């Protein structure tokens, strides 16, 4: 199979779909790989590095998209990339279609075969292709919150861990998944007071045991959430329902009760955000104010650490890329039920009920796409 790796064009997106090591494995398996010129530069990978492991360097995105049987990316196609998708081509990337009707319609009208990293799901319900970026986003969430708490950034001027004789910041993490636990670990490492809220009691018990009670846990009810938000210096939203829009848990009324200069980081913004007032921001202009609080809603946080992120993403996606290239999308999905859950569109038909619900359009059962 001929696999294409285009340069990412989203604002300050420096990651690339495959590291050189991943390209090498694909070439060793008998496949061809074409990489757009300078696609890996932001991640510290030169064109010469790709050429040295057998890739062909293309002069433009048009060349990559027009030649490749499968496109391997990082972020969802945006703007001019919508016109480059074509019938029968495999697109394997983060898609986040539920909050993005324009992309959904473009994928359907182009008749591309699209599979999303974020909905590939193992039998234990873990998300292997989302996990590495979730780990990064969770850790970054604490870093950016700490930075924006500083008075010159408009924050309250509270140091995360304080110093002896002063109070530490109160950090509330909503959602106890990979993002939430990583954010909480980082905040606790800075000696902040940290609470995770979730509706999964088993998960809360696991977190409490793992961290030996140093991270507090609370069951998420509306009354308790209101109290926790009111007392927080930082709120990190990390709620995820795979394939669906994130629920709006933190309301405008709750934010109005927060201390001036409090910081809210919405890591769920890729799926529409879990705060009522959230809207996507960029690394160029990452924050905005609501009442007297600061919102940080950058939709590609891991793109700011592309060397780490590209390596981690390739490690996770490569086995699936190889499977798709070796077997074709249909047989690969038949043999791997986790990969099959990533299938979004084929030949103008949608196969994700969560996306269908978000946009009030029809979807078909996955079995229809896979056949017997």
PDB file of N, CA and C in Angstrom, residues 196-278:
ATOM      1  N   UNK A 196     -10.275  14.883  42.577  1.00  0.00           N
ATOM      2  CA  UNK A 196     -10.838  14.366  41.332  1.00  0.00           C
ATOM      3  C   UNK A 196     -12.302  14.027  41.564  1.00  0.00           C
ATOM      4  N   UNK A 197     -13.168  14.458  40.639  1.00  0.00           N
ATOM      5  CA  UNK A 197     -14.583  14.093  40.686  1.00  0.00           C
ATOM      6  C   UNK A 197     -14.917  13.224  39.480  1.00  0.00           C
ATOM      7  N   UNK A 198     -15.739  12.209  39.722  1.00  0.00           N
ATOM      8  CA  UNK A 198     -16.155  11.298  38.659  1.00  0.00           C
ATOM      9  C   UNK A 198     -17.452  10.635  39.115  1.00  0.00           C
ATOM     10  N   UNK A 199     -18.120   9.961  38.195  1.00  0.00           N
ATOM     11  CA  UNK A 199     -19.327   9.204  38.562  1.00  0.00           C
ATOM     12  C   UNK A 199     -19.053   7.710  38.600  1.00  0.00           C
ATOM     13  N   UNK A 200     -17.796   7.325  38.370  1.00  0.00           N
ATOM     14  CA  UNK A 200     -17.403   5.926  38.388  1.00  0.00           C
ATOM     15  C   UNK A 200     -16.725   5.632  39.726  1.00  0.00           C
ATOM     16  N   UNK A 201     -17.469   5.015  40.641  1.00  0.00           N
ATOM     17  CA  UNK A 201     -16.936   4.763  41.978  1.00  0.00           C
ATOM     18  C   UNK A 201     -15.741   3.813  41.954  1.00  0.00           C
ATOM     19  N   UNK A 202     -15.764   2.834  41.058  1.00  0.00           N
ATOM     20  CA  UNK A 202     -14.640   1.905  40.965  1.00  0.00           C
ATOM     21  C   UNK A 202     -13.374   2.646  40.557  1.00  0.00           C
ATOM     22  N   UNK A 203     -13.523   3.587  39.632  1.00  0.00           N
ATOM     23  CA  UNK A 203     -12.365   4.360  39.205  1.00  0.00           C
ATOM     24  C   UNK A 203     -11.864   5.258  40.327  1.00  0.00           C
ATOM     25  N   UNK A 204     -12.768   5.877  41.056  1.00  0.00           N
ATOM     26  CA  UNK A 204     -12.367   6.715  42.180  1.00  0.00           C
ATOM     27  C   UNK A 204     -11.628   5.890  43.238  1.00  0.00           C
ATOM     28  N   UNK A 205     -12.108   4.684  43.488  1.00  0.00           N
ATOM     29  CA  UNK A 205     -11.442   3.805  44.462  1.00  0.00           C
ATOM     30  C   UNK A 205     -10.033   3.456  43.995  1.00  0.00           C
ATOM     31  N   UNK A 206      -9.908   3.172  42.705  1.00  0.00           N
ATOM     32  CA  UNK A 206      -8.598   2.831  42.159  1.00  0.00           C
ATOM     33  C   UNK A 206      -7.617   3.995  42.299  1.00  0.00           C
ATOM     34  N   UNK A 207      -8.082   5.206  41.999  1.00  0.00           N
ATOM     35  CA  UNK A 207      -7.226   6.391  42.115  1.00  0.00           C
ATOM     36  C   UNK A 207      -6.807   6.600  43.564  1.00  0.00           C
ATOM     37  N   UNK A 208      -7.762   6.462  44.469  1.00  0.00           N
ATOM     38  CA  UNK A 208      -7.466   6.658  45.887  1.00  0.00           C
ATOM     39  C   UNK A 208      -6.423   5.662  46.387  1.00  0.00           C
ATOM     40  N   UNK A 209      -6.563   4.403  45.967  1.00  0.00           N
ATOM     41  CA  UNK A 209      -5.604   3.382  46.382  1.00  0.00           C
ATOM     42  C   UNK A 209      -4.229   3.608  45.753  1.00  0.00           C
ATOM     43  N   UNK A 210      -4.230   3.921  44.466  1.00  0.00           N
ATOM     44  CA  UNK A 210      -2.964   4.119  43.751  1.00  0.00           C
ATOM     45  C   UNK A 210      -2.156   5.254  44.362  1.00  0.00           C
ATOM     46  N   UNK A 211      -2.855   6.325  44.722  1.00  0.00           N
ATOM     47  CA  UNK A 211      -2.155   7.516  45.225  1.00  0.00           C
ATOM     48  C   UNK A 211      -2.203   7.624  46.742  1.00  0.00           C
ATOM     49  N   UNK A 212      -2.624   6.545  47.381  1.00  0.00           N
ATOM     50  CA  UNK A 212      -2.595   6.422  48.835  1.00  0.00           C
ATOM     51  C   UNK A 212      -3.253   7.615  49.534  1.00  0.00           C
ATOM     52  N   UNK A 213      -4.364   8.070  48.954  1.00  0.00           N
ATOM     53  CA  UNK A 213      -5.140   9.130  49.584  1.00  0.00           C
ATOM     54  C   UNK A 213      -4.585  10.534  49.421  1.00  0.00           C
ATOM     55  N   UNK A 214      -3.466  10.693  48.725  1.00  0.00           N
ATOM     56  CA  UNK A 214      -2.911  12.046  48.549  1.00  0.00           C
ATOM     57  C   UNK A 214      -3.724  12.869  47.564  1.00  0.00           C
ATOM     58  N   UNK A 215      -4.459  12.181  46.687  1.00  0.00           N
ATOM     59  CA  UNK A 215      -5.415  12.843  45.794  1.00  0.00           C
ATOM     60  C   UNK A 215      -6.806  12.512  46.308  1.00  0.00           C
ATOM     61  N   UNK A 216      -7.563  13.534  46.663  1.00  0.00           N
ATOM     62  CA  UNK A 216      -8.911  13.332  47.192  1.00  0.00           C
ATOM     63  C   UNK A 216      -9.862  12.970  46.064  1.00  0.00           C
ATOM     64  N   UNK A 217     -10.891  12.224  46.379  1.00  0.00           N
ATOM     65  CA  UNK A 217     -11.881  11.830  45.384  1.00  0.00           C
ATOM     66  C   UNK A 217     -13.281  12.176  45.893  1.00  0.00           C
ATOM     67  N   UNK A 218     -14.117  12.601  44.962  1.00  0.00           N
ATOM     68  CA  UNK A 218     -15.521  12.920  45.285  1.00  0.00           C
ATOM     69  C   UNK A 218     -16.413  12.400  44.167  1.00  0.00           C
ATOM     70  N   UNK A 219     -17.541  11.822  44.547  1.00  0.00           N
ATOM     71  CA  UNK A 219     -18.547  11.439  43.553  1.00  0.00           C
ATOM     72  C   UNK A 219     -19.185  12.711  43.000  1.00  0.00           C
ATOM     73  N   UNK A 220     -19.363  12.743  41.696  1.00  0.00           N
ATOM     74  CA  UNK A 220     -19.808  13.965  41.038  1.00  0.00           C
ATOM     75  C   UNK A 220     -21.328  14.104  41.055  1.00  0.00           C
ATOM     76  N   UNK A 221     -21.824  14.861  42.009  1.00  0.00           N
ATOM     77  CA  UNK A 221     -23.214  15.291  41.997  1.00  0.00           C
ATOM     78  C   UNK A 221     -23.242  16.793  41.728  1.00  0.00           C
ATOM     79  N   UNK A 222     -24.362  17.288  41.293  1.00  0.00           N
ATOM     80  CA  UNK A 222     -24.463  18.713  40.957  1.00  0.00           C
ATOM     81  C   UNK A 222     -24.154  19.602  42.160  1.00  0.00           C
ATOM     82  N   UNK A 223     -24.672  19.242  43.328  1.00  0.00           N
ATOM     83  CA  UNK A 223     -24.462  20.052  44.522  1.00  0.00           C
ATOM     84  C   UNK A 223     -22.981  20.073  44.914  1.00  0.00           C
ATOM     85  N   UNK A 224     -22.353  18.904  44.895  1.00  0.00           N
ATOM     86  CA  UNK A 224     -20.932  18.837  45.251  1.00  0.00           C
ATOM     87  C   UNK A 224     -20.069  19.542  44.215  1.00  0.00           C
ATOM     88  N   UNK A 225     -20.442  19.427  42.950  1.00  0.00           N
ATOM     89  CA  UNK A 225     -19.678  20.094  41.894  1.00  0.00           C
ATOM     90  C   UNK A 225     -19.730  21.610  42.073  1.00  0.00           C
ATOM     91  N   UNK A 226     -20.896  22.139  42.389  1.00  0.00           N
ATOM     92  CA  UNK A 226     -21.025  23.586  42.624  1.00  0.00           C
ATOM     93  C   UNK A 226     -20.094  24.044  43.739  1.00  0.00           C
ATOM     94  N   UNK A 227     -20.049  23.259  44.814  1.00  0.00           N
ATOM     95  CA  UNK A 227     -19.200  23.613  45.956  1.00  0.00           C
ATOM     96  C   UNK A 227     -17.720  23.550  45.578  1.00  0.00           C
ATOM     97  N   UNK A 228     -17.328  22.496  44.884  1.00  0.00           N
ATOM     98  CA  UNK A 228     -15.931  22.314  44.515  1.00  0.00           C
ATOM     99  C   UNK A 228     -15.460  23.404  43.549  1.00  0.00           C
ATOM    100  N   UNK A 229     -16.288  23.746  42.587  1.00  0.00           N
ATOM    101  CA  UNK A 229     -15.925  24.810  41.633  1.00  0.00           C
ATOM    102  C   UNK A 229     -15.774  26.139  42.358  1.00  0.00           C
ATOM    103  N   UNK A 230     -16.691  26.417  43.254  1.00  0.00           N
ATOM    104  CA  UNK A 230     -16.652  27.691  43.989  1.00  0.00           C
ATOM    105  C   UNK A 230     -15.347  27.841  44.773  1.00  0.00           C
ATOM    106  N   UNK A 231     -14.845  26.756  45.315  1.00  0.00           N
ATOM    107  CA  UNK A 231     -13.647  26.819  46.157  1.00  0.00           C
ATOM    108  C   UNK A 231     -12.335  26.607  45.395  1.00  0.00           C
ATOM    109  N   UNK A 232     -12.427  26.327  44.105  1.00  0.00           N
ATOM    110  CA  UNK A 232     -11.238  25.972  43.335  1.00  0.00           C
ATOM    111  C   UNK A 232     -10.479  27.207  42.856  1.00  0.00           C
ATOM    112  N   UNK A 233      -9.154  27.081  42.808  1.00  0.00           N
ATOM    113  CA  UNK A 233      -8.314  28.045  42.107  1.00  0.00           C
ATOM    114  C   UNK A 233      -8.122  27.620  40.660  1.00  0.00           C
ATOM    115  N   UNK A 234      -8.160  26.317  40.429  1.00  0.00           N
ATOM    116  CA  UNK A 234      -8.002  25.741  39.092  1.00  0.00           C
ATOM    117  C   UNK A 234      -9.038  24.648  38.911  1.00  0.00           C
ATOM    118  N   UNK A 235      -9.702  24.644  37.751  1.00  0.00           N
ATOM    119  CA  UNK A 235     -10.593  23.550  37.366  1.00  0.00           C
ATOM    120  C   UNK A 235     -10.087  22.995  36.038  1.00  0.00           C
ATOM    121  N   UNK A 236      -9.831  21.692  36.004  1.00  0.00           N
ATOM    122  CA  UNK A 236      -9.399  21.024  34.787  1.00  0.00           C
ATOM    123  C   UNK A 236     -10.501  20.070  34.360  1.00  0.00           C
ATOM    124  N   UNK A 237     -11.040  20.285  33.172  1.00  0.00           N
ATOM    125  CA  UNK A 237     -12.120  19.444  32.652  1.00  0.00           C
ATOM    126  C   UNK A 237     -11.568  18.370  31.748  1.00  0.00           C
ATOM    127  N   UNK A 238     -11.820  17.116  32.093  1.00  0.00           N
ATOM    128  CA  UNK A 238     -11.262  16.000  31.311  1.00  0.00           C
ATOM    129  C   UNK A 238     -12.302  14.912  31.092  1.00  0.00           C
ATOM    130  N   UNK A 239     -13.516  15.331  30.808  1.00  0.00           N
ATOM    131  CA  UNK A 239     -14.621  14.387  30.631  1.00  0.00           C
ATOM    132  C   UNK A 239     -14.638  13.889  29.194  1.00  0.00           C
ATOM    133  N   UNK A 240     -14.793  12.590  29.008  1.00  0.00           N
ATOM    134  CA  UNK A 240     -14.809  12.020  27.666  1.00  0.00           C
ATOM    135  C   UNK A 240     -15.868  10.938  27.564  1.00  0.00           C
ATOM    136  N   UNK A 241     -16.707  11.049  26.517  1.00  0.00           N
ATOM    137  CA  UNK A 241     -17.596   9.963  26.121  1.00  0.00           C
ATOM    138  C   UNK A 241     -17.196   9.628  24.692  1.00  0.00           C
ATOM    139  N   UNK A 242     -16.497   8.508  24.460  1.00  0.00           N
ATOM    140  CA  UNK A 242     -15.926   8.236  23.141  1.00  0.00           C
ATOM    141  C   UNK A 242     -16.926   8.393  22.008  1.00  0.00           C
ATOM    142  N   UNK A 243     -16.542   9.216  21.023  1.00  0.00           N
ATOM    143  CA  UNK A 243     -17.366   9.409  19.841  1.00  0.00           C
ATOM    144  C   UNK A 243     -18.498  10.399  19.980  1.00  0.00           C
ATOM    145  N   UNK A 244     -18.735  10.906  21.194  1.00  0.00           N
ATOM    146  CA  UNK A 244     -19.845  11.811  21.420  1.00  0.00           C
ATOM    147  C   UNK A 244     -19.346  13.177  21.896  1.00  0.00           C
ATOM    148  N   UNK A 245     -20.217  14.166  21.817  1.00  0.00           N
ATOM    149  CA  UNK A 245     -19.890  15.479  22.361  1.00  0.00           C
ATOM    150  C   UNK A 245     -19.792  15.381  23.878  1.00  0.00           C
ATOM    151  N   UNK A 246     -18.874  16.138  24.435  1.00  0.00           N
ATOM    152  CA  UNK A 246     -18.708  16.148  25.885  1.00  0.00           C
ATOM    153  C   UNK A 246     -19.903  16.830  26.547  1.00  0.00           C
ATOM    154  N   UNK A 247     -20.336  16.342  27.710  1.00  0.00           N
ATOM    155  CA  UNK A 247     -21.429  16.998  28.423  1.00  0.00           C
ATOM    156  C   UNK A 247     -20.949  18.301  29.054  1.00  0.00           C
ATOM    157  N   UNK A 248     -21.826  19.286  29.092  1.00  0.00           N
ATOM    158  CA  UNK A 248     -21.487  20.592  29.685  1.00  0.00           C
ATOM    159  C   UNK A 248     -21.751  20.515  31.192  1.00  0.00           C
ATOM    160  N   UNK A 249     -20.706  20.322  31.961  1.00  0.00           N
ATOM    161  CA  UNK A 249     -20.855  20.104  33.394  1.00  0.00           C
ATOM    162  C   UNK A 249     -20.685  21.377  34.222  1.00  0.00           C
ATOM    163  N   UNK A 250     -19.750  22.228  33.852  1.00  0.00           N
ATOM    164  CA  UNK A 250     -19.512  23.461  34.608  1.00  0.00           C
ATOM    165  C   UNK A 250     -20.274  24.591  33.938  1.00  0.00           C
ATOM    166  N   UNK A 251     -21.249  25.119  34.643  1.00  0.00           N
ATOM    167  CA  UNK A 251     -22.147  26.118  34.062  1.00  0.00           C
ATOM    168  C   UNK A 251     -21.609  27.535  34.257  1.00  0.00           C
ATOM    169  N   UNK A 252     -22.191  28.457  33.535  1.00  0.00           N
ATOM    170  CA  UNK A 252     -21.849  29.872  33.686  1.00  0.00           C
ATOM    171  C   UNK A 252     -22.119  30.344  35.108  1.00  0.00           C
ATOM    172  N   UNK A 253     -23.210  29.882  35.693  1.00  0.00           N
ATOM    173  CA  UNK A 253     -23.538  30.286  37.066  1.00  0.00           C
ATOM    174  C   UNK A 253     -22.477  29.819  38.048  1.00  0.00           C
ATOM    175  N   UNK A 254     -21.942  28.627  37.840  1.00  0.00           N
ATOM    176  CA  UNK A 254     -20.877  28.139  38.727  1.00  0.00           C
ATOM    177  C   UNK A 254     -19.628  29.002  38.610  1.00  0.00           C
ATOM    178  N   UNK A 255     -19.251  29.346  37.396  1.00  0.00           N
ATOM    179  CA  UNK A 255     -18.039  30.136  37.179  1.00  0.00           C
ATOM    180  C   UNK A 255     -18.181  31.518  37.809  1.00  0.00           C
ATOM    181  N   UNK A 256     -19.393  32.032  37.811  1.00  0.00           N
ATOM    182  CA  UNK A 256     -19.631  33.355  38.404  1.00  0.00           C
ATOM    183  C   UNK A 256     -19.319  33.373  39.894  1.00  0.00           C
ATOM    184  N   UNK A 257     -19.302  32.215  40.532  1.00  0.00           N
ATOM    185  CA  UNK A 257     -19.021  32.160  41.975  1.00  0.00           C
ATOM    186  C   UNK A 257     -17.531  31.991  42.282  1.00  0.00           C
ATOM    187  N   UNK A 258     -16.708  31.814  41.276  1.00  0.00           N
ATOM    188  CA  UNK A 258     -15.294  31.522  41.503  1.00  0.00           C
ATOM    189  C   UNK A 258     -14.512  32.773  41.891  1.00  0.00           C
ATOM    190  N   UNK A 259     -13.366  32.548  42.521  1.00  0.00           N
ATOM    191  CA  UNK A 259     -12.495  33.651  42.923  1.00  0.00           C
ATOM    192  C   UNK A 259     -11.930  34.356  41.688  1.00  0.00           C
ATOM    193  N   UNK A 260     -11.751  35.666  41.725  1.00  0.00           N
ATOM    194  CA  UNK A 260     -11.140  36.372  40.599  1.00  0.00           C
ATOM    195  C   UNK A 260      -9.774  35.792  40.273  1.00  0.00           C
ATOM    196  N   UNK A 261      -9.511  35.629  38.971  1.00  0.00           N
ATOM    197  CA  UNK A 261      -8.224  35.097  38.549  1.00  0.00           C
ATOM    198  C   UNK A 261      -8.111  33.588  38.599  1.00  0.00           C
ATOM    199  N   UNK A 262      -9.218  32.892  38.872  1.00  0.00           N
ATOM    200  CA  UNK A 262      -9.207  31.434  38.807  1.00  0.00           C
ATOM    201  C   UNK A 262      -9.023  30.993  37.351  1.00  0.00           C
ATOM    202  N   UNK A 263      -8.530  29.781  37.169  1.00  0.00           N
ATOM    203  CA  UNK A 263      -8.203  29.287  35.832  1.00  0.00           C
ATOM    204  C   UNK A 263      -8.980  28.009  35.547  1.00  0.00           C
ATOM    205  N   UNK A 264      -9.578  27.938  34.359  1.00  0.00           N
ATOM    206  CA  UNK A 264     -10.268  26.734  33.915  1.00  0.00           C
ATOM    207  C   UNK A 264      -9.607  26.237  32.633  1.00  0.00           C
ATOM    208  N   UNK A 265      -9.182  24.975  32.631  1.00  0.00           N
ATOM    209  CA  UNK A 265      -8.549  24.366  31.469  1.00  0.00           C
ATOM    210  C   UNK A 265      -9.473  23.264  30.957  1.00  0.00           C
ATOM    211  N   UNK A 266      -9.977  23.434  29.735  1.00  0.00           N
ATOM    212  CA  UNK A 266     -10.936  22.482  29.185  1.00  0.00           C
ATOM    213  C   UNK A 266     -10.233  21.555  28.201  1.00  0.00           C
ATOM    214  N   UNK A 267      -9.761  20.421  28.698  1.00  0.00           N
ATOM    215  CA  UNK A 267      -9.060  19.460  27.845  1.00  0.00           C
ATOM    216  C   UNK A 267     -10.050  18.719  26.947  1.00  0.00           C
ATOM    217  N   UNK A 268     -11.331  18.791  27.253  1.00  0.00           N
ATOM    218  CA  UNK A 268     -12.359  18.125  26.448  1.00  0.00           C
ATOM    219  C   UNK A 268     -12.794  18.958  25.254  1.00  0.00           C
ATOM    220  N   UNK A 269     -12.095  20.043  24.974  1.00  0.00           N
ATOM    221  CA  UNK A 269     -12.537  20.965  23.926  1.00  0.00           C
ATOM    222  C   UNK A 269     -12.560  20.305  22.555  1.00  0.00           C
ATOM    223  N   UNK A 270     -11.719  19.289  22.328  1.00  0.00           N
ATOM    224  CA  UNK A 270     -11.752  18.564  21.054  1.00  0.00           C
ATOM    225  C   UNK A 270     -13.113  17.944  20.800  1.00  0.00           C
ATOM    226  N   UNK A 271     -13.814  17.604  21.874  1.00  0.00           N
ATOM    227  CA  UNK A 271     -15.141  17.008  21.744  1.00  0.00           C
ATOM    228  C   UNK A 271     -16.237  18.012  22.121  1.00  0.00           C
ATOM    229  N   UNK A 272     -15.932  19.291  21.972  1.00  0.00           N
ATOM    230  CA  UNK A 272     -16.930  20.331  22.207  1.00  0.00           C
ATOM    231  C   UNK A 272     -16.808  21.027  23.539  1.00  0.00           C
ATOM    232  N   UNK A 273     -16.016  20.465  24.468  1.00  0.00           N
ATOM    233  CA  UNK A 273     -15.794  21.111  25.758  1.00  0.00           C
ATOM    234  C   UNK A 273     -16.805  20.709  26.808  1.00  0.00           C
ATOM    235  N   UNK A 274     -16.344  20.674  28.080  1.00  0.00           N
ATOM    236  CA  UNK A 274     -17.249  20.292  29.168  1.00  0.00           C
ATOM    237  C   UNK A 274     -17.593  21.474  30.078  1.00  0.00           C
ATOM    238  N   UNK A 275     -17.227  22.691  29.696  1.00  0.00           N
ATOM    239  CA  UNK A 275     -17.650  23.905  30.388  1.00  0.00           C
ATOM    240  C   UNK A 275     -18.624  24.659  29.482  1.00  0.00           C
ATOM    241  N   UNK A 276     -19.660  25.212  30.070  1.00  0.00           N
ATOM    242  CA  UNK A 276     -20.709  25.856  29.279  1.00  0.00           C
ATOM    243  C   UNK A 276     -20.160  26.937  28.356  1.00  0.00           C
ATOM    244  N   UNK A 277     -19.195  27.713  28.812  1.00  0.00           N
ATOM    245  CA  UNK A 277     -18.722  28.852  28.028  1.00  0.00           C
ATOM    246  C   UNK A 277     -17.506  28.545  27.164  1.00  0.00           C
ATOM    247  N   UNK A 278     -17.096  27.301  27.093  1.00  0.00           N
ATOM    248  CA  UNK A 278     -15.887  26.964  26.337  1.00  0.00           C
ATOM    249  C   UNK A 278     -16.081  27.147  24.844  1.00  0.00           C
TER     250      UNK A 278
END
